[in-house]
Amino acid sequence: MSEVRLQVKNLCKNFGITKAVQNVSFNVNKGEVHALIGENGSGKSTLTNMLTGIYSIGSGQFILDGKEIHPKNQVEANNEGVSIIVQELGTLSGLTVAENIFLGNEDQFTKCGIKNTAAMNKKAQEYLDSYGFNYIDATKVIDDYNFEDRKLVEIVKSTYFNPKVLVVDETTTALGQKGREELFKVMHKVRDTGNCVIFISHDLEEVIEQSDNISVLRDGVKIGSITKEEATPDRLKALMVGREIGDSYYRTDYGEKVSDEVVLSAKNVTVKGQIENLNLDLHKGEILGIGGLSECGMHEVGKALFGASYFRQGSVTLGDGTPINSIPDAIKHSIAYASKDRDNESLVINDTIGDNICLPSLEDLKTHGFLRAKTMNEFANKFAKQMSTKMTGVDQFVSALSGGNKQKVVLARWVGKDSDLIILDSPTRGIDVKVKADIYAMMDDMRKRGKSIIMISEEIMELLGMADRILIMKDGKINGEFLRSPDLKDTDLIDNMI
Ligand code: ADP
Ligand code: MG
């Protein structure tokens, strides 16, 4: 019998009428990676946030090495030996790398009220080096580094003190290949030293590969726990959604002719250091996929086409030659954009679902020049429900929603606006299978209604499954073009990315 490290016992948590976690129990042994999976909004983050002091415990217990713990904040959790890596950015702007690593734990470098910055920097650099992240300079401000490197700093921050329990909450969706590999190395190290990992991810292959045991949550309730050996992606999906769903959520049609009518054209678009002389045409009713490695420039293409890239050269025009040079131009001409960075670039987080959905449609919603609350409410309700957003009501704040439901609000906004041309950057990033299926169905429906979609994606299967045509980018340039076909292979695309 292996020894139990962490017991989760009868855990509950409500938010108003939402029962986010209901009587959940499971054990994690020493040296175990325990995955927690479930649809968006099933209670995974609520559970781990209680364990790591981010949320207060509703009721129930966490017992670590035989002793009950109830951390009131993350620093207390760290002191108990529990730490977390979150999906969104977990480092603070304006602070140095070293300050971020030791945030809340600076005391060890403070004597008689004076902080010994040099000693702190030295220690931070030692840790960074020991992880092989030598190129990250502990003394620099964190803002000098890109998202992925900031994530690596966060990995160091949450593991340098050898936590007994490490929570990894949907971190991999934010990472490229390299970041993932580094994260898995760290997870293995935690496991090999007899500690344990609670691993949350939507990538079921990855879950099976990395975990020893898997617990499944549905609507806050634990549906079951199975071992790695018993798990297959289909079995896990069925447990998550309560019915069998296959891989068939992608389009199944092949050989449908796309219209020749061009609705958007980019000519010699250049954004210094990111995109070089890019040319593309988007057709009516077409889903145009753009893929590549995360730094290939494709995310900037979405911004450049939407008029949101400040230093863009070259031209972006509609089919009739109308230039699109700014975001107001784009919105006026029925172009929509959903950013990869939902929290910072797509949504007004500290506002309601209703206001977020109505935002681009305010002009259309006015009667005699006035906005009426009732009209806005009905409009928001209609499209939030159409996207089956899980919410208590449209007056709920967006900040309280899970990742997948935030994305539904973004899409509800543009479906409501009835945009003709939608640019979707990483539309299903961090989103569970069920919501994914909804989003793909929505895209397919829009395409059939003659709307055009640009889908920027780091997921090869999604590109192959949904696009009429795929452009692969490398180093800011288009490096390959592929037409939809059942014979197209993931390796064909990958060869053009690297
Ligand atoms: P998951 O991580 O599995 O996607 P969450 O734990 O984030 O799901 O969410 C579970 C439920 O609790 C959802 O219905 C969500 O809207 C709700 N919820 C989560 N955090 C809050 C909060 N701070 N305030 C209100 N409701 C919340
Ligand atoms: Mg979550």
Coordinates of C-alpha atoms and ligand atoms in Angstrom, one line a residue:
M1 CA 0.0 0.0 0.0
S2 CA 1.3 3.4 -0.9
E3 CA 1.1 6.1 1.7
V4 CA -1.5 8.8 1.5
R5 CA -0.1 12.3 1.3
L6 CA -3.3 14.3 0.8
Q7 CA -6.9 13.5 1.7
V8 CA -9.7 15.5 0.2
K9 CA -12.8 14.9 2.4
N10 CA -16.4 15.9 1.7
L11 CA -15.5 19.2 0.2
C12 CA -18.2 21.7 -0.6
K13 CA -18.4 25.3 -1.8
N14 CA -21.3 27.4 -3.0
F15 CA -21.3 30.8 -4.7
G16 CA -24.8 32.2 -4.1
I17 CA -27.0 29.6 -5.7
T18 CA -24.2 27.9 -7.6
K19 CA -23.1 24.7 -6.0
A20 CA -19.6 24.8 -7.4
V21 CA -18.2 21.8 -5.4
Q22 CA -20.5 19.2 -3.8
N23 CA -19.2 16.7 -1.4
V24 CA -16.0 15.7 -3.2
S25 CA -13.6 13.2 -1.7
F26 CA -10.4 11.6 -3.0
N27 CA -6.9 10.7 -1.9
V28 CA -3.6 11.5 -3.4
N29 CA -0.6 9.2 -2.5
K30 CA 3.0 10.1 -2.1
G31 CA 4.6 10.1 -5.5
E32 CA 1.3 10.4 -7.4
V33 CA 0.2 12.7 -10.2
H34 CA -3.6 12.9 -9.8
A35 CA -5.5 14.5 -12.7
L36 CA -8.7 16.4 -12.2
I37 CA -10.8 16.7 -15.3
G38 CA -14.3 17.9 -16.2
E39 CA -16.1 20.4 -18.4
N40 CA -15.6 24.1 -18.0
G41 CA -17.4 25.2 -14.8
S42 CA -17.4 21.7 -13.3
G43 CA -15.6 22.9 -10.1
K44 CA -11.9 22.0 -10.7
S45 CA -10.5 25.5 -10.0
T46 CA -12.8 26.1 -7.1
L47 CA -11.6 22.9 -5.4
T48 CA -7.9 23.6 -6.0
N49 CA -8.3 27.3 -5.1
M50 CA -9.6 26.2 -1.7
L51 CA -6.6 23.9 -1.2
T52 CA -4.2 26.7 -2.1
G53 CA -5.8 29.5 0.0
I54 CA -7.2 31.5 -2.9
Y55 CA -10.8 30.7 -1.9
S56 CA -12.0 30.0 1.7
I57 CA -13.1 26.4 2.3
G58 CA -17.0 26.1 2.2
S59 CA -17.1 22.9 4.2
G60 CA -15.1 19.6 4.4
Q61 CA -11.4 19.0 5.0
F62 CA -8.0 18.9 3.4
I63 CA -5.7 16.6 5.4
L64 CA -2.1 16.8 4.5
D65 CA 0.2 14.1 6.0
G66 CA -2.5 13.4 8.7
K67 CA -3.0 17.0 9.7
E68 CA -5.9 19.2 8.7
I69 CA -4.9 22.4 6.9
H70 CA -6.9 25.5 6.1
P71 CA -4.7 28.1 4.5
K72 CA -6.2 31.6 4.4
N73 CA -4.0 32.8 1.5
Q74 CA -1.3 31.5 -0.9
V75 CA 1.6 32.4 1.4
E76 CA 0.0 30.3 4.2
A77 CA -0.6 27.5 1.7
N78 CA 3.1 27.7 0.7
N79 CA 4.1 27.4 4.3
E80 CA 2.0 24.3 4.7
G81 CA 3.7 22.9 1.6
V82 CA 1.0 23.5 -1.0
S83 CA 1.5 25.6 -4.1
I84 CA -0.2 26.3 -7.4
I85 CA 0.5 27.3 -11.0
V86 CA -2.5 28.9 -12.6
Q87 CA -3.6 29.2 -16.2
E88 CA -3.5 33.0 -16.5
L89 CA -0.5 35.1 -15.8
G90 CA 0.6 34.5 -12.2
T91 CA 3.4 37.0 -12.1
L92 CA 3.1 40.7 -11.3
S93 CA 4.1 43.4 -13.7
G94 CA 6.6 46.1 -12.5
L95 CA 8.4 43.7 -10.2
T96 CA 11.7 42.0 -11.0
V97 CA 12.0 38.3 -11.7
A98 CA 13.5 37.8 -8.3
E99 CA 10.8 39.8 -6.5
N100 CA 8.2 37.7 -8.3
I101 CA 9.8 34.5 -7.2
F102 CA 10.0 35.5 -3.6
L103 CA 6.8 37.5 -3.4
G104 CA 5.3 37.1 0.1
N105 CA 8.4 35.2 1.2
E106 CA 10.9 38.1 1.3
D107 CA 11.4 37.8 5.0
Q108 CA 14.3 35.4 4.6
F109 CA 16.2 38.2 2.9
T110 CA 15.3 40.9 5.4
K111 CA 17.4 41.8 8.5
C112 CA 16.4 44.6 10.9
G113 CA 13.9 45.8 8.4
I114 CA 16.3 46.1 5.5
K115 CA 15.9 43.9 2.5
N116 CA 19.1 42.5 1.0
T117 CA 18.2 42.7 -2.7
A118 CA 21.6 41.4 -3.8
A119 CA 21.2 38.2 -1.8
M120 CA 17.7 37.8 -3.1
N121 CA 18.7 38.2 -6.7
K122 CA 21.6 35.8 -6.2
K123 CA 19.3 33.1 -4.7
A124 CA 16.7 33.6 -7.4
Q125 CA 19.4 33.3 -10.1
E126 CA 20.6 30.1 -8.5
Y127 CA 17.2 28.6 -8.6
L128 CA 16.6 29.7 -12.3
D129 CA 19.9 28.2 -13.2
S130 CA 19.2 24.9 -11.5
Y131 CA 16.0 24.6 -13.6
G132 CA 18.1 25.3 -16.7
F133 CA 16.5 28.7 -17.3
N134 CA 19.9 30.5 -17.2
Y135 CA 18.9 33.0 -19.9
I136 CA 16.3 34.5 -17.6
D137 CA 17.9 37.3 -15.6
A138 CA 16.7 37.5 -12.0
T139 CA 17.4 41.2 -11.8
K140 CA 15.3 42.3 -14.8
V141 CA 11.7 43.4 -14.6
I142 CA 9.4 40.6 -15.4
D143 CA 7.8 42.7 -18.2
D144 CA 11.0 42.2 -20.2
Y145 CA 9.9 38.6 -20.8
N146 CA 7.2 37.0 -22.9
F147 CA 4.2 35.1 -21.6
E148 CA 6.0 31.7 -21.9
D149 CA 9.1 32.8 -20.0
R150 CA 7.0 34.5 -17.4
K151 CA 5.3 31.1 -17.0
L152 CA 8.7 29.5 -16.4
V153 CA 9.4 32.0 -13.7
E154 CA 6.1 31.1 -12.1
I155 CA 7.1 27.4 -12.2
V156 CA 10.3 28.2 -10.3
K157 CA 8.3 30.4 -7.9
S158 CA 5.9 27.6 -7.1
T159 CA 8.3 24.7 -6.8
Y160 CA 11.7 25.9 -5.5
F161 CA 10.7 25.1 -1.9
N162 CA 9.8 21.5 -2.8
P163 CA 6.1 21.6 -2.1
K164 CA 4.4 18.5 -0.8
V165 CA 1.5 19.2 -3.2
L166 CA 1.8 21.1 -6.4
V167 CA -1.4 22.1 -8.2
V168 CA -1.1 22.7 -12.0
D169 CA -4.4 24.4 -13.1
E170 CA -4.7 24.4 -16.9
T171 CA -1.2 25.7 -17.3
T172 CA -0.4 23.7 -20.4
T173 CA -2.9 25.5 -22.6
A174 CA -0.9 28.6 -22.1
L175 CA 2.4 27.0 -23.0
G176 CA 4.1 26.1 -26.2
Q177 CA 5.9 22.8 -26.7
K178 CA 9.1 23.9 -24.9
G179 CA 7.2 25.3 -21.9
R180 CA 5.1 22.1 -21.6
E181 CA 8.2 19.9 -21.6
E182 CA 9.8 22.1 -18.9
L183 CA 6.6 21.8 -16.9
F184 CA 6.4 18.0 -17.2
K185 CA 10.0 17.8 -16.1
V186 CA 9.2 19.7 -13.0
M187 CA 6.1 17.6 -12.3
H188 CA 8.2 14.4 -12.6
K189 CA 10.7 15.9 -10.2
V190 CA 8.0 16.6 -7.7
R191 CA 6.6 13.1 -8.1
D192 CA 10.1 11.4 -7.8
T193 CA 10.8 13.1 -4.5
G194 CA 7.6 11.5 -3.0
N195 CA 5.5 14.6 -3.3
C196 CA 2.4 14.8 -5.4
V197 CA 0.8 16.8 -8.2
I198 CA -2.8 17.7 -8.8
F199 CA -2.9 18.2 -12.6
I200 CA -5.8 19.9 -14.4
S201 CA -5.8 19.9 -18.2
H202 CA -8.3 19.6 -21.0
D203 CA -5.9 17.7 -23.2
L204 CA -7.0 14.1 -22.5
E205 CA -4.0 12.5 -24.2
E206 CA -1.7 14.6 -22.1
V207 CA -3.7 13.7 -19.0
I208 CA -3.4 10.0 -19.6
E209 CA 0.2 10.3 -20.4
Q210 CA 1.2 12.3 -17.3
S211 CA -1.1 11.1 -14.6
D212 CA -1.3 8.0 -12.4
N213 CA -5.0 8.4 -11.4
I214 CA -7.8 10.6 -12.8
S215 CA -10.8 12.0 -11.0
V216 CA -13.7 13.3 -13.0
L217 CA -16.0 16.2 -11.9
R218 CA -19.3 17.0 -13.4
D219 CA -21.4 20.0 -12.1
G220 CA -19.3 20.1 -8.9
V221 CA -19.8 16.4 -8.2
K222 CA -17.2 13.7 -8.4
I223 CA -18.4 11.2 -11.0
G224 CA -15.6 8.7 -10.6
S225 CA -11.8 8.1 -10.3
I226 CA -10.0 5.8 -12.7
T227 CA -6.4 4.7 -13.1
K228 CA -4.2 5.6 -16.0
E229 CA -4.4 2.0 -17.2
E230 CA -8.2 2.1 -17.4
A231 CA -8.4 5.4 -19.1
T232 CA -8.9 6.1 -22.8
P233 CA -9.9 9.5 -24.2
D234 CA -13.3 8.2 -25.2
R235 CA -13.9 6.8 -21.7
L236 CA -12.9 10.1 -20.1
K237 CA -15.0 12.1 -22.4
A238 CA -18.0 9.9 -21.7
L239 CA -17.5 10.4 -17.9
M240 CA -17.1 14.1 -18.3
V241 CA -20.3 14.8 -20.3
G242 CA -22.3 11.8 -19.2
R243 CA -22.7 10.4 -22.7
E244 CA -20.5 9.0 -25.4
I245 CA -19.2 11.6 -27.8
G246 CA -16.6 10.6 -30.4
D247 CA -14.1 12.7 -32.3
S248 CA -16.9 13.6 -34.7
Y249 CA -17.3 17.2 -33.5
Y250 CA -15.3 18.4 -36.5
R251 CA -16.7 19.0 -40.0
T252 CA -17.2 15.9 -42.0
D253 CA -17.8 17.4 -45.4
Y254 CA -15.0 17.4 -48.0
G255 CA -14.9 18.7 -51.5
E256 CA -17.4 21.5 -51.1
K257 CA -16.6 24.3 -53.4
V258 CA -15.9 27.6 -51.7
S259 CA -17.1 30.8 -53.4
D260 CA -14.6 32.8 -55.5
E261 CA -15.8 36.1 -54.0
V262 CA -13.1 37.8 -52.0
V263 CA -14.4 39.5 -48.8
L264 CA -11.1 40.5 -47.3
S265 CA -7.7 41.0 -48.8
A266 CA -4.3 41.7 -47.1
K267 CA -1.5 43.0 -49.3
N268 CA 2.1 43.2 -48.2
V269 CA 1.2 43.5 -44.6
T270 CA 4.2 43.9 -42.4
V271 CA 4.5 44.4 -38.7
K272 CA 8.2 44.9 -37.8
G273 CA 9.7 41.9 -36.1
Q274 CA 6.4 39.9 -36.4
I275 CA 5.0 39.7 -39.9
E276 CA 6.8 40.1 -43.2
N277 CA 5.0 40.9 -46.4
L278 CA 2.0 38.8 -45.9
N279 CA -0.6 38.4 -48.6
L280 CA -3.9 36.6 -48.3
D281 CA -7.5 36.6 -49.6
L282 CA -10.5 35.4 -47.6
H283 CA -13.5 34.2 -49.5
K284 CA -17.2 34.3 -48.7
G285 CA -18.3 31.4 -46.7
E286 CA -14.7 30.2 -46.1
I287 CA -13.0 29.0 -43.0
L288 CA -9.4 30.0 -43.5
G289 CA -7.1 28.4 -40.9
I290 CA -3.8 30.0 -40.0
G291 CA -1.4 27.8 -38.0
G292 CA 2.2 27.6 -36.9
L293 CA 4.3 27.6 -33.8
S294 CA 3.3 30.1 -31.1
E295 CA 5.9 32.7 -32.0
C296 CA 5.5 32.5 -35.8
G297 CA 3.5 35.8 -36.1
M298 CA 0.1 34.3 -36.7
H299 CA -1.4 35.9 -33.6
E300 CA -0.3 39.3 -34.8
V301 CA -2.0 38.6 -38.2
G302 CA -5.4 38.5 -36.4
K303 CA -4.7 41.9 -34.9
A304 CA -3.3 43.4 -38.1
L305 CA -6.4 42.4 -40.0
F306 CA -8.7 43.8 -37.4
G307 CA -6.9 47.2 -37.4
A308 CA -5.6 46.6 -33.9
S309 CA -1.9 46.5 -34.8
Y310 CA -0.4 50.0 -34.4
F311 CA 2.7 49.7 -36.6
R312 CA 1.1 47.8 -39.5
Q313 CA 2.4 48.6 -43.0
G314 CA 0.7 47.4 -46.2
S315 CA -3.0 47.3 -46.8
V316 CA -6.1 45.5 -45.6
T317 CA -9.3 46.0 -47.7
L318 CA -12.7 44.6 -48.1
G319 CA -13.8 43.0 -51.3
D320 CA -15.0 46.3 -52.7
G321 CA -11.7 48.0 -51.9
T322 CA -12.8 49.8 -48.6
P323 CA -9.7 50.1 -46.4
I324 CA -9.7 48.7 -42.9
N325 CA -7.2 50.7 -40.9
S326 CA -8.6 50.8 -37.4
I327 CA -10.8 48.9 -35.0
P328 CA -13.8 51.3 -35.5
D329 CA -13.4 50.7 -39.3
A330 CA -13.4 47.0 -38.7
I331 CA -16.5 47.0 -36.5
K332 CA -18.4 49.4 -38.7
H333 CA -17.9 46.9 -41.6
S334 CA -19.1 43.9 -39.7
I335 CA -15.7 42.4 -38.8
A336 CA -15.3 40.8 -35.4
Y337 CA -12.2 39.7 -33.5
A338 CA -11.8 37.3 -30.5
S339 CA -8.3 37.5 -29.1
K340 CA -6.2 34.6 -27.8
D341 CA -5.9 36.7 -24.6
R342 CA -9.5 36.7 -23.5
D343 CA -9.1 38.3 -20.2
N344 CA -7.0 41.3 -21.3
E345 CA -8.1 41.9 -24.9
S346 CA -11.6 40.6 -25.5
L347 CA -13.6 41.1 -22.4
V348 CA -14.3 43.8 -19.9
I349 CA -13.7 41.5 -16.9
N350 CA -15.1 43.8 -14.3
D351 CA -18.4 44.2 -16.0
T352 CA -21.5 42.1 -16.4
I353 CA -22.1 39.4 -19.1
G354 CA -24.9 41.5 -20.4
D355 CA -22.8 44.7 -20.9
N356 CA -20.1 42.6 -22.6
I357 CA -22.4 41.1 -25.1
C358 CA -24.1 44.4 -25.9
L359 CA -20.9 46.4 -26.3
P360 CA -20.4 46.4 -30.1
S361 CA -24.1 46.4 -30.8
L362 CA -25.0 49.5 -28.7
E363 CA -25.7 51.6 -31.7
D364 CA -28.1 49.0 -33.2
L365 CA -29.9 48.6 -29.8
K366 CA -30.9 52.3 -29.5
T367 CA -34.5 53.3 -29.9
H368 CA -34.8 57.0 -30.8
G369 CA -31.3 57.5 -29.7
F370 CA -31.7 56.0 -26.3
L371 CA -30.6 52.7 -24.8
R372 CA -33.2 50.9 -22.8
A373 CA -32.1 48.4 -20.1
K374 CA -34.9 46.1 -21.1
T375 CA -33.8 45.9 -24.7
M376 CA -30.2 45.3 -23.7
N377 CA -31.3 42.7 -21.2
E378 CA -33.3 40.8 -23.8
F379 CA -30.6 41.0 -26.4
A380 CA -27.9 39.7 -24.0
N381 CA -30.1 36.9 -22.7
K382 CA -31.0 35.7 -26.2
F383 CA -27.4 35.3 -27.3
A384 CA -26.0 34.2 -24.0
K385 CA -28.6 31.4 -24.0
Q386 CA -28.0 30.6 -27.7
M387 CA -24.4 29.9 -26.8
S388 CA -25.6 28.0 -23.7
T389 CA -23.5 30.1 -21.4
K390 CA -23.5 28.7 -17.9
M391 CA -24.4 31.6 -15.6
T392 CA -26.7 32.7 -12.9
G393 CA -28.0 35.6 -15.1
V394 CA -26.7 38.2 -17.5
D395 CA -26.1 40.5 -14.6
Q396 CA -23.3 38.2 -13.3
F397 CA -19.8 39.5 -13.6
V398 CA -17.6 38.0 -16.4
S399 CA -14.7 37.7 -13.9
A400 CA -16.7 35.0 -12.0
L401 CA -17.0 32.7 -15.1
S402 CA -14.8 29.8 -16.0
G403 CA -12.6 30.0 -19.1
G404 CA -15.0 28.2 -21.5
N405 CA -17.9 30.4 -20.4
K406 CA -15.9 33.5 -20.9
Q407 CA -15.2 32.4 -24.4
K408 CA -18.9 31.8 -24.9
V409 CA -19.6 35.4 -23.9
V410 CA -17.0 36.7 -26.4
L411 CA -18.7 34.6 -29.2
A412 CA -22.2 35.6 -28.1
R413 CA -21.2 39.2 -28.6
W414 CA -20.2 38.7 -32.2
V415 CA -23.0 36.3 -33.0
G416 CA -25.4 39.0 -31.6
K417 CA -23.7 41.6 -33.8
D418 CA -24.3 39.3 -36.7
S419 CA -20.8 39.9 -38.0
D420 CA -20.0 38.9 -41.6
L421 CA -16.4 38.2 -41.0
I422 CA -15.0 36.8 -37.8
I423 CA -11.4 36.5 -36.8
L424 CA -11.0 33.9 -34.1
D425 CA -7.6 33.6 -32.4
S426 CA -7.3 30.3 -30.6
P427 CA -11.1 29.9 -30.2
T428 CA -11.0 26.7 -28.2
R429 CA -7.8 27.3 -26.1
G430 CA -8.4 25.8 -22.7
I431 CA -11.9 24.8 -23.5
D432 CA -13.4 21.4 -22.7
V433 CA -14.8 19.0 -25.3
K434 CA -18.4 19.9 -24.9
V435 CA -18.0 23.6 -25.4
K436 CA -15.5 22.9 -28.2
A437 CA -18.2 20.9 -30.0
D438 CA -20.6 23.9 -29.5
I439 CA -18.1 26.3 -30.9
Y440 CA -17.3 24.2 -34.0
A441 CA -21.0 23.8 -34.6
M442 CA -21.4 27.5 -34.5
M443 CA -18.5 28.0 -36.9
D444 CA -20.0 25.5 -39.3
D445 CA -23.4 27.2 -39.2
M446 CA -21.9 30.6 -39.8
R447 CA -19.9 29.3 -42.8
K448 CA -23.1 27.8 -44.3
R449 CA -24.8 31.1 -43.9
G450 CA -22.1 32.8 -46.0
K451 CA -20.1 34.3 -43.2
S452 CA -16.3 34.1 -43.4
I453 CA -14.0 33.0 -40.7
I454 CA -10.3 33.3 -40.1
M455 CA -9.3 30.8 -37.4
I456 CA -5.9 31.2 -36.0
S457 CA -4.9 28.1 -34.1
E458 CA -2.0 26.2 -32.5
E459 CA -4.1 23.0 -32.6
I460 CA -3.3 21.0 -35.7
M461 CA -6.3 18.8 -35.4
E462 CA -8.6 21.7 -35.3
L463 CA -7.1 23.2 -38.4
L464 CA -7.4 19.9 -40.3
G465 CA -10.9 19.4 -38.9
M466 CA -12.5 22.8 -39.5
A467 CA -10.7 24.8 -42.2
D468 CA -11.4 24.9 -45.9
R469 CA -7.9 26.1 -46.5
I470 CA -4.9 26.3 -44.2
L471 CA -2.0 28.7 -44.2
I472 CA 1.1 27.7 -42.2
M473 CA 3.3 30.5 -41.0
K474 CA 7.0 30.4 -40.0
D475 CA 9.1 33.4 -38.9
G476 CA 6.4 36.0 -39.9
K477 CA 5.9 34.6 -43.4
I478 CA 3.5 32.2 -45.0
N479 CA 5.4 28.9 -45.5
G480 CA 2.8 26.6 -46.9
E481 CA -0.8 26.5 -48.1
F482 CA -3.1 23.5 -48.0
L483 CA -6.6 22.8 -49.2
R484 CA -9.1 20.9 -47.1
S485 CA -8.8 17.2 -47.8
P486 CA -9.3 13.9 -45.9
D487 CA -5.7 12.9 -47.0
L488 CA -4.1 15.9 -45.4
K489 CA -1.9 14.8 -42.4
D490 CA -0.7 16.6 -39.3
T491 CA 2.9 15.9 -40.4
D492 CA 2.3 17.8 -43.7
L493 CA 1.5 20.9 -41.6
I494 CA 4.3 20.4 -39.0
D495 CA 6.9 20.1 -41.7
N496 CA 6.1 23.6 -42.8
M497 CA 6.1 25.0 -39.2
I498 CA 9.6 24.1 -38.2
Ligands
ADP1 P1 -13.6 24.8 -13.7 O1 -12.3 25.2 -13.1 O2 -13.9 23.4 -13.6 O3 -13.8 25.3 -15.1 P2 -14.8 26.6 -11.7 O4 -14.3 25.9 -10.4 O5 -14.0 27.8 -12.1 O6 -14.8 25.5 -12.9 O7 -16.3 27.0 -11.6 C1 -17.3 26.2 -11.0 C2 -18.6 27.0 -10.9 O8 -18.4 28.0 -9.9 C3 -18.9 27.7 -12.2 O9 -20.3 27.7 -12.3 C4 -18.4 29.2 -11.9 O10 -19.2 30.1 -12.6 C5 -18.6 29.3 -10.4 N1 -17.6 30.2 -9.8 C6 -16.2 30.0 -9.8 N2 -15.6 31.0 -9.2 C7 -16.6 31.9 -8.8 C8 -16.6 33.1 -8.1 N3 -15.5 33.7 -7.6 N4 -17.8 33.7 -7.9 C9 -18.9 33.2 -8.3 N5 -19.0 32.0 -9.0 C10 -17.9 31.4 -9.2
MG2 MG -10.7 26.3 -14.0

